Every structure is written in C-alpha cells, then in structure tokens.
Amino acid sequence: MSKRALLSVSDKSGILEFAKELEQLGYEILSTGGTKAFLEQNGVAITSVDQVTNFPEILDGRVKTLNPMIHGGLLAKHDDPSHQAQLEEHSITPIQVVCVNLYPFRETISKPDVAFEDAIENIDIGGPSMLRSAAKNHQYVTVVTDASDYEEVLGQLKENGETTLETRRKLAAKVFRHTAAYDALIASYMTDLTGEEFPELLTLTYERKQSLRYGENPHQKAAFYKRPLGSDFSIASAKQLHGKELSYNNIQDANAAIQIVKEFELPAAVAVKHMNPCGVGTGETISAAFNKAYEADSTSIFGGIVALNREVDADTAKVLSGIFLEIIIAPSFSEDAIAMLTAKKNIRLLTISYEQTKKDAWNTVSVEGGLLVQSPDTFGLKDADVKVVTDREPTAEEWKALELGWSVVKHVKSNAIVVATEDMTIGVGAGQMNRVGSAKIALEQAGERAKGAGLASDAFFPMNDTVETAAKAGITAIIQTGGSVKDQDSIDKANEYGIAMVFTGVRHFKH
C-alpha cells in the first residue's frame, strides 16, 4: 500500500522537519494553501490537494479538502474488503498520517475591536472535518494536531513502520478534545454576540495550566485549569517570580485575596486564611496599608496569603520578610524587595496585572451532577440606595469605616460580620449558623478597639440581638441590608443606644 500524509497547519512550528522526515520514510506529502507554499519553498516535494480531488479551491479557499477523494482516504477501513473495493473503484488512495492544526480563531477574537467578519473567516471548517475523520478512523490513521507529538510519531514510524494503536488512540482523544475546545470558543463568541445569558447548552473549555501534587487534602487528586481569554487579573494569569509551585489551597486563597484587594483604589493590603480575610488595611503608602492589615489580626496572618495593590518596595518587603507567609501577590516588586524576599526559600512571589480587574462574566460552581452559574457580585456601596434609618446619621469617620467594612464583608463566608475603622478591619466573623454568633466572634477579636468602630453585615438582622451585642461592645455605626419584617426592632434598639444605622437594600451572601 502506498503511504500518504496530509499536512495542513496554521502553526508551522516544527512542520518542515516533520515533513522532511516523512518524506525520507517514503510518504507522499499532500498539502494545500500556505502550508504547501511553505514546504515547497523549503525543498519538500508536495502533491497539491487539488491534484488529488481534481477540483480547484473555491470560495476564497473556503472549500479545499471537503471532497470524497480526501475523506474517503481518511475514513476507509484498511482491513475491510468492501471499503478497499470502493477505494479502488473510485481511484482513492488511503491516507495514513494526518497533521492539521486549525485557523487561529482564538488569537483572532482576542484582538481588541476585532471585526466580526475577521472572526467568522477564522472559523475553520475543513481542518476540523479532516481531524475528526482521521480521529474516528484512528485504528488505521495517525492524526496529529500538536507539534509536541511530532517526535513520538516519527520515532515509532522509524522503528516499526507504523505507530501503535495505543498511540493512535491517545492522539485521537487529543484531537477530539482539541476540536471540542475550538468549537466551544466559537459557541461562546457567537452566544455573546446574541446576548443570550443562559443558553440551553453551556459549552465551556479550559486548558491545563499545571498538575497539582494533591487537592484540598493529600488523598485527593487535582489539577489547575485556565480559561482561554480569561481575565489577566487572575491567579491563572499570574507570573510566579519565586518559590515552589502553588497548591490547590494556595490557589483558592490567592484568588480570594485578589478579589478583595481589587475593591480598593487607595493603597491596600489584604491577608487571607482559608479563603476569608483575616486583615485588611489601607493607607497613604503600601507599607502603611500592610501594617494596618497586620495589626488587624497578627495571629491569624501567620502562614497566610497577602495581596497588595501597589508595588512592594523595600520598606514593605522588610516587614513582610519578618513574617511567615505562604504567598505575596502584587503588581510588581522592586529589585530591593525581591532581593530581601527571595532570601526565604519557600515563599511564593506572584505578580498579576492590575490593569484589567474586571471579573469573568460568570461565576461557576460545580455541584454533584451539575453546575451553578451566576453573575459575579460586583455591587458596591456607590451602587446601593443607601438610607439612614436611625435618628442619628453616621459621622464622616463612621461613613469611612462603614464603607471599608461593606467592601470587605461581601468576601467573607456567610453569615458574615466585619468590624472596621476608617482604614482597617479589626474583627471578622465568618461562616456561623446565626448572625449573632458571627458578631460575637468579630467583636471579641476587635476587643477594646470596637469602641467607636463600624459594623458591617452581609444580610439583614432578623432579630435585634446583633444590635444589642454590638452596642455593648462599643460599636457606634452599623451598615446592613435591611428588609426584615423585624427591621423596626433593630432600628429601635440602635436608637436606644445612639447607634447610627444604614440600610443598603443589597444582600451579600457568600456560601
């Protein structure tokens, strides 16, 4: 049986060497378009696809390989007498090797202000069809779509004259993953254009960024996947400057930290443990901001993750280096800061782009047998219909404390209470089954610092007991959702103690 290989690639990395090796192994090389021109210019003998099909390229190259002379050669079973008879009847030659990668649709739509026409023209039709045909018939056909597989394929062809069935099946599975991901990007692009928020079929694709040693616990397997064209402001897009690889829990905590720090325009620092903030501080400098975050809870920050929204300078690095931290995330690090911090072998230093802090359009959470999808909680105090519901209005200083607390509380596991001053958190109560329990934790942590501070709640108070607890600790201003049938009880209790209370009308549950 004659040996044929069909090569048609957009990414020409390694294709010349691959083609020359196949040529030396006795393969007739079929090609078309840019790949044909490139290989011919570099001395590879090529049989043009239109010579095989006896039909020219038409419609500006939209139709080249969609022809029985090609797909018959890809799909015929080599050990089926009926298939072989039909090939002979129609003068179709089998194709044993296919190497195709697709039009750069992803790269095209990632360009700013890409024209719709350009996006459409970069939807490959013939390429996926050839890949799918070859992959379906992988019992007989070797199909390659990734340049990293060229070496293995050539090695087996040289050694055995053919690839193993195991290799062909592995490559076929890779092809179907590749074409599925390609189609998922097209589906997402077209769906976004139509404005459909929750289509009847949700097609998502992710690419593996790294394998992880384990998941939340050592007995769990895990890997980290990145969303193509996802936000640059993400741990998936972060650049690691120093330290060992991130763990599953590191990634979760680091993500939580950057989602909080992006709430602030002033220099800000956030310390996170177990996906909850243990300290948040702001200041005129990043050093001052971190000192506040540290003072907020100097115990819990031990072994934590810190995110900052300004470059880490030498002054800040000096303080950071004196504390055991797992990860430090910032837009950049000064040379002096890097020199100081990299003296600690295990600390991870990450940089991310703060230019694009908009979150992905949707949040997804897996549940057994399904996926929950929702828009992200980007609602801020400036978006709320804020109402002062007590006799006394907050002072200017109290307003700042309430604003800081409100910015942080939506990132704390519900039920959530945050006690804050104008430039730092001083108490965080997270994840309790009742709100007064969270308040007690936050107020106990704040201690004497709670006197004159503000308290933020992620949802309304169904009872006035939270107000009572806050008042006895010295809280002078409260911000909450409002909307309970017992709102008036809380308002009356606040008035009794001279507390200023603000309703936002917005709930910030985080489960």
Coordinates of C-alpha atoms in Angstrom, one line a residue:
M1 CA 0.0 0.0 0.0
S2 CA 1.3 3.4 -0.9
K3 CA 2.0 5.8 2.0
R4 CA 0.4 9.2 2.1
A5 CA 0.5 12.0 4.7
L6 CA -1.7 15.1 4.6
L7 CA -0.2 18.2 6.2
S8 CA -2.2 21.5 6.6
V9 CA -1.2 23.7 9.5
S10 CA -1.7 27.3 10.7
D11 CA 1.1 26.9 13.3
K12 CA 4.1 25.9 11.3
S13 CA 6.4 25.2 14.3
G14 CA 8.3 22.1 13.5
I15 CA 6.3 21.2 10.4
L16 CA 9.2 21.5 8.0
E17 CA 11.3 18.9 9.9
F18 CA 8.3 16.7 10.3
A19 CA 7.6 16.8 6.6
K20 CA 11.2 16.1 5.6
E21 CA 11.3 13.1 8.0
L22 CA 8.1 11.7 6.5
E23 CA 9.5 12.2 3.0
Q24 CA 12.5 10.2 3.9
L25 CA 10.3 7.4 5.2
G26 CA 8.7 7.2 1.8
Y27 CA 5.5 9.2 2.4
E28 CA 3.9 11.2 -0.4
I29 CA 3.1 14.6 1.1
L30 CA -0.3 16.1 0.3
S31 CA -0.8 19.8 1.2
T32 CA -2.6 23.0 0.2
G33 CA -2.5 26.7 0.7
G34 CA 0.1 28.3 2.9
T35 CA 1.5 25.0 4.2
K36 CA 2.1 23.8 0.6
A37 CA 3.9 27.0 -0.4
F38 CA 6.0 27.0 2.8
L39 CA 7.1 23.4 2.4
E40 CA 7.8 23.7 -1.3
Q41 CA 9.9 26.8 -0.7
N42 CA 12.0 24.7 1.7
G43 CA 12.6 21.8 -0.7
V44 CA 9.8 19.4 0.1
A45 CA 8.1 17.7 -2.8
I46 CA 4.3 18.3 -2.5
T47 CA 1.3 16.8 -4.2
S48 CA -1.4 19.5 -4.2
V49 CA -4.8 18.6 -2.8
D50 CA -6.5 19.8 -5.9
Q51 CA -4.4 17.3 -7.9
V52 CA -6.0 14.6 -5.8
T53 CA -9.5 16.0 -5.9
N54 CA -9.4 17.1 -9.5
F55 CA -11.3 20.2 -8.3
P56 CA -9.8 23.6 -7.6
E57 CA -10.0 25.6 -4.4
I58 CA -13.2 27.7 -4.5
L59 CA -14.9 30.5 -2.5
D60 CA -11.6 32.2 -1.5
G61 CA -10.3 28.9 -0.1
R62 CA -13.4 28.1 2.0
V63 CA -13.7 24.8 0.1
K64 CA -10.4 22.9 -0.5
T65 CA -10.4 19.5 1.2
L66 CA -14.2 18.8 1.6
N67 CA -14.1 16.1 -1.0
P68 CA -14.6 12.3 -1.2
M69 CA -11.1 11.9 -2.6
I70 CA -9.8 13.2 0.7
H71 CA -12.3 11.9 3.2
G72 CA -12.6 8.5 1.5
G73 CA -8.8 8.2 2.0
L74 CA -9.2 9.2 5.7
L75 CA -12.2 7.1 6.6
A76 CA -11.7 3.8 4.8
K77 CA -11.1 0.7 6.9
H78 CA -7.9 -0.8 5.7
D79 CA -8.9 -4.4 6.5
D80 CA -12.4 -4.2 5.1
P81 CA -12.6 -5.8 1.6
S82 CA -15.7 -3.8 0.8
H83 CA -14.1 -0.5 1.7
Q84 CA -10.9 -1.4 -0.3
A85 CA -13.0 -2.3 -3.3
Q86 CA -14.8 1.1 -3.2
L87 CA -11.4 2.9 -2.9
E88 CA -10.2 1.0 -6.0
E89 CA -13.4 1.7 -7.9
H90 CA -13.1 5.4 -7.3
S91 CA -9.3 5.6 -7.5
I92 CA -9.0 6.8 -3.9
T93 CA -5.7 6.4 -2.2
P94 CA -5.7 5.8 1.6
I95 CA -4.1 8.5 3.8
Q96 CA -2.2 7.0 6.8
V97 CA -0.9 10.2 8.5
V98 CA -2.8 13.5 9.1
C99 CA -1.2 16.6 10.6
V100 CA -3.6 19.5 10.9
N101 CA -3.9 22.5 13.2
L102 CA -6.7 25.0 12.9
Y103 CA -7.2 28.6 11.8
P104 CA -6.3 30.9 14.7
F105 CA -9.8 31.7 15.9
R106 CA -8.8 32.3 19.5
E107 CA -5.9 34.6 18.6
T108 CA -8.2 36.5 16.2
I109 CA -11.0 37.2 18.7
S110 CA -8.5 38.1 21.4
K111 CA -7.5 41.2 19.4
P112 CA -9.0 44.5 20.6
D113 CA -12.0 45.5 18.5
V114 CA -11.8 42.5 16.2
A115 CA -14.2 42.8 13.2
F116 CA -17.0 40.3 13.1
E117 CA -16.0 39.4 9.5
D118 CA -12.4 38.6 10.6
A119 CA -13.7 36.3 13.4
I120 CA -16.0 34.5 11.0
E121 CA -13.3 33.9 8.4
N122 CA -11.1 32.4 11.0
I123 CA -13.6 29.6 11.8
D124 CA -12.0 26.5 10.3
I125 CA -14.3 24.1 8.5
G126 CA -12.1 21.7 6.5
G127 CA -9.5 21.4 9.3
P128 CA -11.8 20.0 12.0
S129 CA -13.5 17.8 9.4
M130 CA -10.2 16.2 8.5
L131 CA -9.2 15.9 12.1
R132 CA -12.5 14.2 13.1
S133 CA -12.4 11.9 10.1
A134 CA -8.9 10.8 10.9
A135 CA -9.5 10.5 14.6
K136 CA -12.7 8.5 14.1
N137 CA -10.6 6.1 11.9
H138 CA -7.6 6.0 14.3
Q139 CA -7.5 2.3 14.2
Y140 CA -5.7 2.8 10.8
V141 CA -4.8 6.5 10.7
T142 CA -2.3 8.5 12.8
V143 CA -3.6 12.0 13.4
V144 CA -1.5 14.8 14.9
T145 CA -2.7 18.3 15.9
D146 CA 0.0 19.3 18.4
A147 CA 3.7 19.9 17.4
S148 CA 4.8 18.4 20.7
D149 CA 3.7 15.0 19.4
Y150 CA 5.8 15.0 16.2
E151 CA 8.9 13.4 17.8
E152 CA 7.0 10.5 19.3
V153 CA 5.1 9.8 16.0
L154 CA 8.3 9.9 13.9
G155 CA 10.1 7.7 16.4
Q156 CA 7.5 5.0 16.1
L157 CA 7.3 5.3 12.3
K158 CA 11.1 4.9 12.1
E159 CA 11.3 2.0 14.5
N160 CA 8.2 0.0 13.5
G161 CA 7.0 1.4 10.2
E162 CA 3.7 2.5 11.9
T163 CA 2.5 3.9 15.2
T164 CA 1.0 1.7 17.9
L165 CA -2.8 1.5 18.3
E166 CA -2.3 2.9 21.9
T167 CA -0.5 6.0 20.5
R168 CA -3.1 6.5 17.7
R169 CA -5.9 6.3 20.3
K170 CA -4.2 8.7 22.6
L171 CA -3.7 11.1 19.7
A172 CA -7.3 10.7 18.5
A173 CA -8.6 11.6 22.0
K174 CA -6.4 14.6 22.0
V175 CA -7.9 15.6 18.6
F176 CA -11.4 15.4 19.9
R177 CA -10.5 17.5 22.9
H178 CA -8.9 20.0 20.6
T179 CA -11.9 20.3 18.2
A180 CA -14.3 20.4 21.2
A181 CA -12.4 23.3 22.7
Y182 CA -12.2 25.0 19.4
D183 CA -16.0 24.7 18.9
A184 CA -16.6 25.8 22.5
L185 CA -14.8 29.1 21.9
I186 CA -16.8 29.7 18.7
A187 CA -20.0 28.9 20.5
S188 CA -19.1 31.2 23.3
Y189 CA -18.2 34.0 20.9
M190 CA -21.5 33.6 18.9
T191 CA -23.6 33.3 22.1
D192 CA -22.1 36.5 23.5
L193 CA -22.9 38.3 20.2
T194 CA -26.6 37.3 20.6
G195 CA -26.7 38.4 24.2
E196 CA -28.0 35.1 25.5
E197 CA -27.2 34.8 29.1
F198 CA -28.3 31.2 29.9
P199 CA -28.3 29.2 26.6
E200 CA -29.9 25.8 26.5
L201 CA -26.4 24.2 26.3
L202 CA -23.4 25.6 28.1
T203 CA -20.2 24.8 26.4
L204 CA -17.1 25.7 28.4
T205 CA -13.4 24.9 27.8
Y206 CA -10.3 25.2 29.9
E207 CA -6.7 24.4 29.3
R208 CA -4.5 22.8 31.9
K209 CA -2.1 25.2 33.5
Q210 CA -0.4 22.7 35.8
S211 CA -0.9 19.4 37.6
L212 CA -1.0 19.7 41.4
R213 CA 0.6 17.4 43.9
Y214 CA -2.9 17.0 45.5
G215 CA -6.1 18.7 46.2
E216 CA -7.6 20.1 49.4
N217 CA -6.2 17.1 51.2
P218 CA -3.2 14.8 50.3
H219 CA -5.5 11.9 49.4
Q220 CA -7.3 14.0 46.7
K221 CA -6.0 14.3 43.1
A222 CA -6.1 17.8 41.5
A223 CA -5.0 20.0 38.5
F224 CA -5.3 23.7 37.8
Y225 CA -7.0 24.8 34.5
K226 CA -7.1 28.2 32.9
R227 CA -9.9 29.7 30.9
P228 CA -8.8 30.8 27.4
L229 CA -9.2 34.5 27.0
G230 CA -10.0 34.9 30.7
S231 CA -9.1 38.0 32.8
D232 CA -5.5 39.0 33.1
F233 CA -6.3 39.9 36.7
S234 CA -6.3 36.3 37.9
I235 CA -4.2 33.7 39.6
A236 CA -4.4 31.7 36.4
S237 CA -2.6 34.5 34.6
A238 CA -0.2 35.3 37.4
K239 CA 3.6 35.3 36.9
Q240 CA 5.5 33.4 39.6
L241 CA 8.8 35.0 40.4
H242 CA 9.9 32.8 43.3
G243 CA 9.1 29.8 45.4
K244 CA 7.7 26.3 44.9
E245 CA 4.6 25.5 42.9
L246 CA 1.2 26.7 44.2
S247 CA -1.0 24.1 45.9
Y248 CA -4.8 23.7 45.4
N249 CA -5.4 25.6 48.7
N250 CA -2.9 28.2 47.8
I251 CA -4.7 28.9 44.6
Q252 CA -8.1 29.2 46.3
D253 CA -6.7 31.5 49.0
A254 CA -4.8 33.6 46.5
N255 CA -7.9 34.1 44.4
A256 CA -9.9 35.2 47.4
A257 CA -7.2 37.7 48.3
I258 CA -7.1 39.4 44.9
Q259 CA -10.8 39.6 44.7
I260 CA -10.8 41.6 48.0
V261 CA -7.8 43.9 47.2
K262 CA -9.3 45.0 43.9
E263 CA -12.1 46.7 45.9
F264 CA -9.8 49.5 46.9
E265 CA -8.3 52.5 45.0
L266 CA -6.2 53.6 47.9
P267 CA -3.0 51.6 48.7
A268 CA -4.4 48.5 50.3
A269 CA -3.2 45.2 51.7
V270 CA -5.3 42.0 52.3
A271 CA -4.3 39.0 54.4
V272 CA -6.3 35.8 53.8
K273 CA -6.6 32.5 55.6
H274 CA -8.9 29.7 54.4
M275 CA -10.5 32.0 51.8
N276 CA -11.6 34.5 54.5
P277 CA -9.9 37.8 55.1
C278 CA -8.2 38.0 58.5
G279 CA -6.9 41.5 58.0
V280 CA -7.5 44.4 55.6
G281 CA -5.7 47.8 55.7
T282 CA -5.5 50.9 53.7
G283 CA -3.0 53.8 53.9
E284 CA -1.2 56.6 52.1
T285 CA 1.6 54.1 51.3
I286 CA 1.6 50.4 50.7
S287 CA 3.8 49.9 53.7
A288 CA 1.3 51.7 55.9
A289 CA -1.5 49.7 54.4
F290 CA 0.2 46.4 55.2
N291 CA 1.0 47.5 58.7
K292 CA -2.7 48.0 59.3
A293 CA -3.6 44.6 57.8
Y294 CA -1.0 43.0 60.1
E295 CA -2.3 44.8 63.1
A296 CA -5.9 43.7 62.3
D297 CA -5.0 40.1 63.3
S298 CA -1.4 39.5 63.9
T299 CA -2.1 35.9 64.9
S300 CA -4.1 34.7 62.0
I301 CA -1.9 36.2 59.4
F302 CA 0.8 33.6 60.3
G303 CA 1.1 31.3 57.3
G304 CA -1.4 33.4 55.3
I305 CA -1.6 34.9 51.8
V306 CA -1.1 38.6 51.3
A307 CA -2.3 40.6 48.3
L308 CA -1.3 44.2 47.7
N309 CA -2.4 46.7 45.1
R310 CA 0.8 48.6 44.8
E311 CA 4.5 47.7 44.1
V312 CA 6.2 46.1 47.0
D313 CA 9.0 48.4 47.9
A314 CA 12.0 47.8 50.3
D315 CA 10.2 49.2 53.4
T316 CA 7.2 46.9 52.8
A317 CA 9.4 43.9 52.0
K318 CA 11.4 44.4 55.2
V319 CA 8.2 43.9 57.2
L320 CA 6.9 41.1 55.1
S321 CA 10.1 39.2 55.3
G322 CA 9.8 39.1 59.1
I323 CA 6.5 37.2 59.0
F324 CA 5.9 33.6 57.9
L325 CA 3.7 33.9 54.7
E326 CA 2.8 31.4 52.0
I327 CA 2.3 33.8 49.2
I328 CA 2.7 37.5 48.4
I329 CA 0.8 38.9 45.4
A330 CA 1.4 42.4 44.0
P331 CA 1.5 44.2 40.7
S332 CA 5.3 44.3 40.9
F333 CA 8.3 44.1 43.3
S334 CA 11.2 46.5 43.5
E335 CA 14.7 45.0 43.0
D336 CA 15.5 45.5 46.7
A337 CA 12.2 43.9 47.7
I338 CA 13.0 40.8 45.5
A339 CA 16.4 40.5 47.0
M340 CA 15.1 40.5 50.5
L341 CA 12.1 38.3 50.0
T342 CA 13.8 35.6 47.8
A343 CA 16.2 35.0 50.7
K344 CA 13.2 33.0 52.1
K345 CA 13.3 29.7 50.1
N346 CA 9.7 28.7 50.2
I347 CA 7.7 31.9 50.0
R348 CA 5.9 32.3 46.7
L349 CA 6.0 35.7 45.0
L350 CA 3.4 36.4 42.3
T351 CA 2.7 39.4 40.1
I352 CA -0.6 40.0 38.3
S353 CA -1.8 42.7 36.0
Y354 CA -3.9 45.2 37.8
E355 CA -4.8 46.9 34.5
Q356 CA -7.8 44.6 33.9
T357 CA -9.6 43.9 37.2
K358 CA -13.0 43.1 35.7
K359 CA -14.0 39.6 36.6
D360 CA -15.1 37.0 34.1
A361 CA -18.7 37.4 33.0
W362 CA -19.9 34.4 35.1
N363 CA -19.1 32.6 38.2
T364 CA -19.4 28.8 38.1
V365 CA -19.6 26.3 40.9
S366 CA -19.8 22.6 40.5
V367 CA -22.3 20.5 42.4
E368 CA -22.9 16.8 42.2
G369 CA -24.1 16.1 38.7
G370 CA -24.3 19.8 37.7
L371 CA -23.0 23.3 37.5
L372 CA -24.3 26.5 39.0
V373 CA -23.8 29.7 37.0
Q374 CA -24.3 33.2 38.2
S375 CA -23.1 36.8 37.5
P376 CA -20.3 37.9 39.9
D377 CA -21.2 40.1 42.9
T378 CA -19.7 43.4 41.7
F379 CA -22.3 45.6 43.6
G380 CA -20.6 48.3 45.7
L381 CA -21.8 50.9 48.1
K382 CA -21.9 53.5 45.4
D383 CA -24.4 51.4 43.6
A384 CA -26.7 51.0 46.6
D385 CA -29.8 53.0 47.5
V386 CA -28.4 53.9 50.9
K387 CA -30.8 55.0 53.6
V388 CA -30.0 56.2 57.1
V389 CA -32.9 54.7 59.2
T390 CA -32.0 55.9 62.7
D391 CA -32.3 59.2 64.4
R392 CA -28.5 59.8 64.2
E393 CA -26.6 59.9 60.9
P394 CA -23.0 58.5 60.7
T395 CA -20.2 60.9 61.2
A396 CA -17.7 61.4 58.3
E397 CA -15.3 59.0 60.1
E398 CA -18.0 56.4 60.7
W399 CA -19.0 56.6 57.0
K400 CA -15.5 55.6 56.0
A401 CA -15.5 52.8 58.5
L402 CA -18.8 51.5 57.1
E403 CA -17.6 51.8 53.5
L404 CA -14.5 49.7 54.3
G405 CA -16.5 47.1 56.2
W406 CA -19.1 46.9 53.4
S407 CA -16.3 46.4 50.8
V408 CA -14.9 43.5 52.8
V409 CA -18.0 41.8 54.2
K410 CA -19.2 40.5 50.8
H411 CA -16.0 38.5 50.5
V412 CA -16.5 36.8 53.9
K413 CA -18.3 33.4 54.2
S414 CA -21.9 33.9 55.4
N415 CA -23.2 34.6 57.9
A416 CA -20.6 37.4 57.9
I417 CA -19.8 40.3 60.2
V418 CA -16.9 42.7 59.8
V419 CA -15.9 45.3 62.4
A420 CA -13.8 48.1 60.9
T421 CA -12.3 51.6 61.4
E422 CA -11.8 54.0 58.6
D423 CA -8.6 52.3 57.4
M424 CA -8.6 48.7 58.7
T425 CA -10.6 45.7 59.7
I426 CA -10.4 44.9 63.4
G427 CA -12.7 41.9 63.6
V428 CA -14.1 39.3 61.2
G429 CA -16.8 36.8 62.0
A430 CA -17.3 34.2 59.3
G431 CA -19.5 31.2 58.4
Q432 CA -21.6 30.9 61.6
M433 CA -25.0 29.4 61.6
N434 CA -26.6 32.5 63.2
R435 CA -25.6 36.2 62.8
V436 CA -25.1 37.0 66.4
G437 CA -22.6 34.2 66.5
S438 CA -20.6 35.9 63.8
A439 CA -20.9 39.2 65.5
K440 CA -19.6 37.8 68.8
I441 CA -16.5 36.4 67.0
A442 CA -15.8 39.7 65.2
L443 CA -16.4 41.8 68.3
E444 CA -14.3 39.5 70.6
Q445 CA -11.4 39.8 68.1
A446 CA -11.8 43.6 68.0
G447 CA -11.9 43.9 71.8
E448 CA -11.4 47.4 73.1
R449 CA -10.8 48.6 69.5
A450 CA -14.5 48.1 68.8
K451 CA -15.4 51.3 70.8
G452 CA -16.4 53.9 68.2
A453 CA -16.0 51.4 65.3
G454 CA -18.4 50.5 62.5
L455 CA -20.0 47.1 61.9
A456 CA -21.0 45.7 58.5
S457 CA -23.3 42.7 58.0
D458 CA -23.7 40.8 54.7
A459 CA -27.5 40.5 55.3
F460 CA -30.3 41.8 57.4
F461 CA -30.9 41.3 61.1
P462 CA -33.9 39.1 61.8
M463 CA -33.6 39.9 65.5
N464 CA -32.3 42.9 67.4
D465 CA -29.9 40.8 69.4
T466 CA -27.0 41.6 67.0
V467 CA -27.5 45.3 67.6
E468 CA -27.6 44.7 71.3
T469 CA -24.3 42.8 71.2
A470 CA -22.7 45.4 69.0
A471 CA -23.8 48.3 71.2
K472 CA -22.4 46.6 74.4
A473 CA -19.1 46.2 72.6
G474 CA -19.0 50.0 71.8
I475 CA -20.0 49.9 68.1
T476 CA -21.4 53.3 67.1
A477 CA -22.4 52.7 63.5
I478 CA -23.9 49.7 61.6
I479 CA -24.4 49.0 57.9
Q480 CA -26.7 46.2 56.9
T481 CA -29.1 45.1 54.2
G482 CA -32.4 45.8 55.8
G483 CA -35.6 44.1 54.6
S484 CA -36.5 42.0 57.6
V485 CA -40.1 42.0 58.9
K486 CA -38.4 43.0 62.2
D487 CA -36.4 45.9 60.9
Q488 CA -38.1 48.3 63.2
D489 CA -37.0 46.3 66.2
S490 CA -33.3 46.7 65.1
I491 CA -33.8 50.4 64.4
D492 CA -35.4 51.0 67.8
K493 CA -32.6 49.2 69.5
A494 CA -30.0 51.2 67.6
N495 CA -31.8 54.5 68.6
E496 CA -31.8 53.3 72.2
Y497 CA -28.0 53.1 72.2
G498 CA -27.4 56.1 69.9
I499 CA -26.1 54.0 67.1
A500 CA -26.3 55.3 63.5
M501 CA -27.7 52.6 61.2
V502 CA -27.6 52.5 57.4
F503 CA -29.7 50.2 55.1
T504 CA -28.3 49.3 51.7
G505 CA -31.1 47.2 50.3
V506 CA -28.4 44.8 49.0
R507 CA -27.5 41.4 50.3
H508 CA -24.0 39.9 50.0
F509 CA -24.3 36.2 50.8
K510 CA -21.2 34.2 50.1
H511 CA -21.6 30.5 50.6

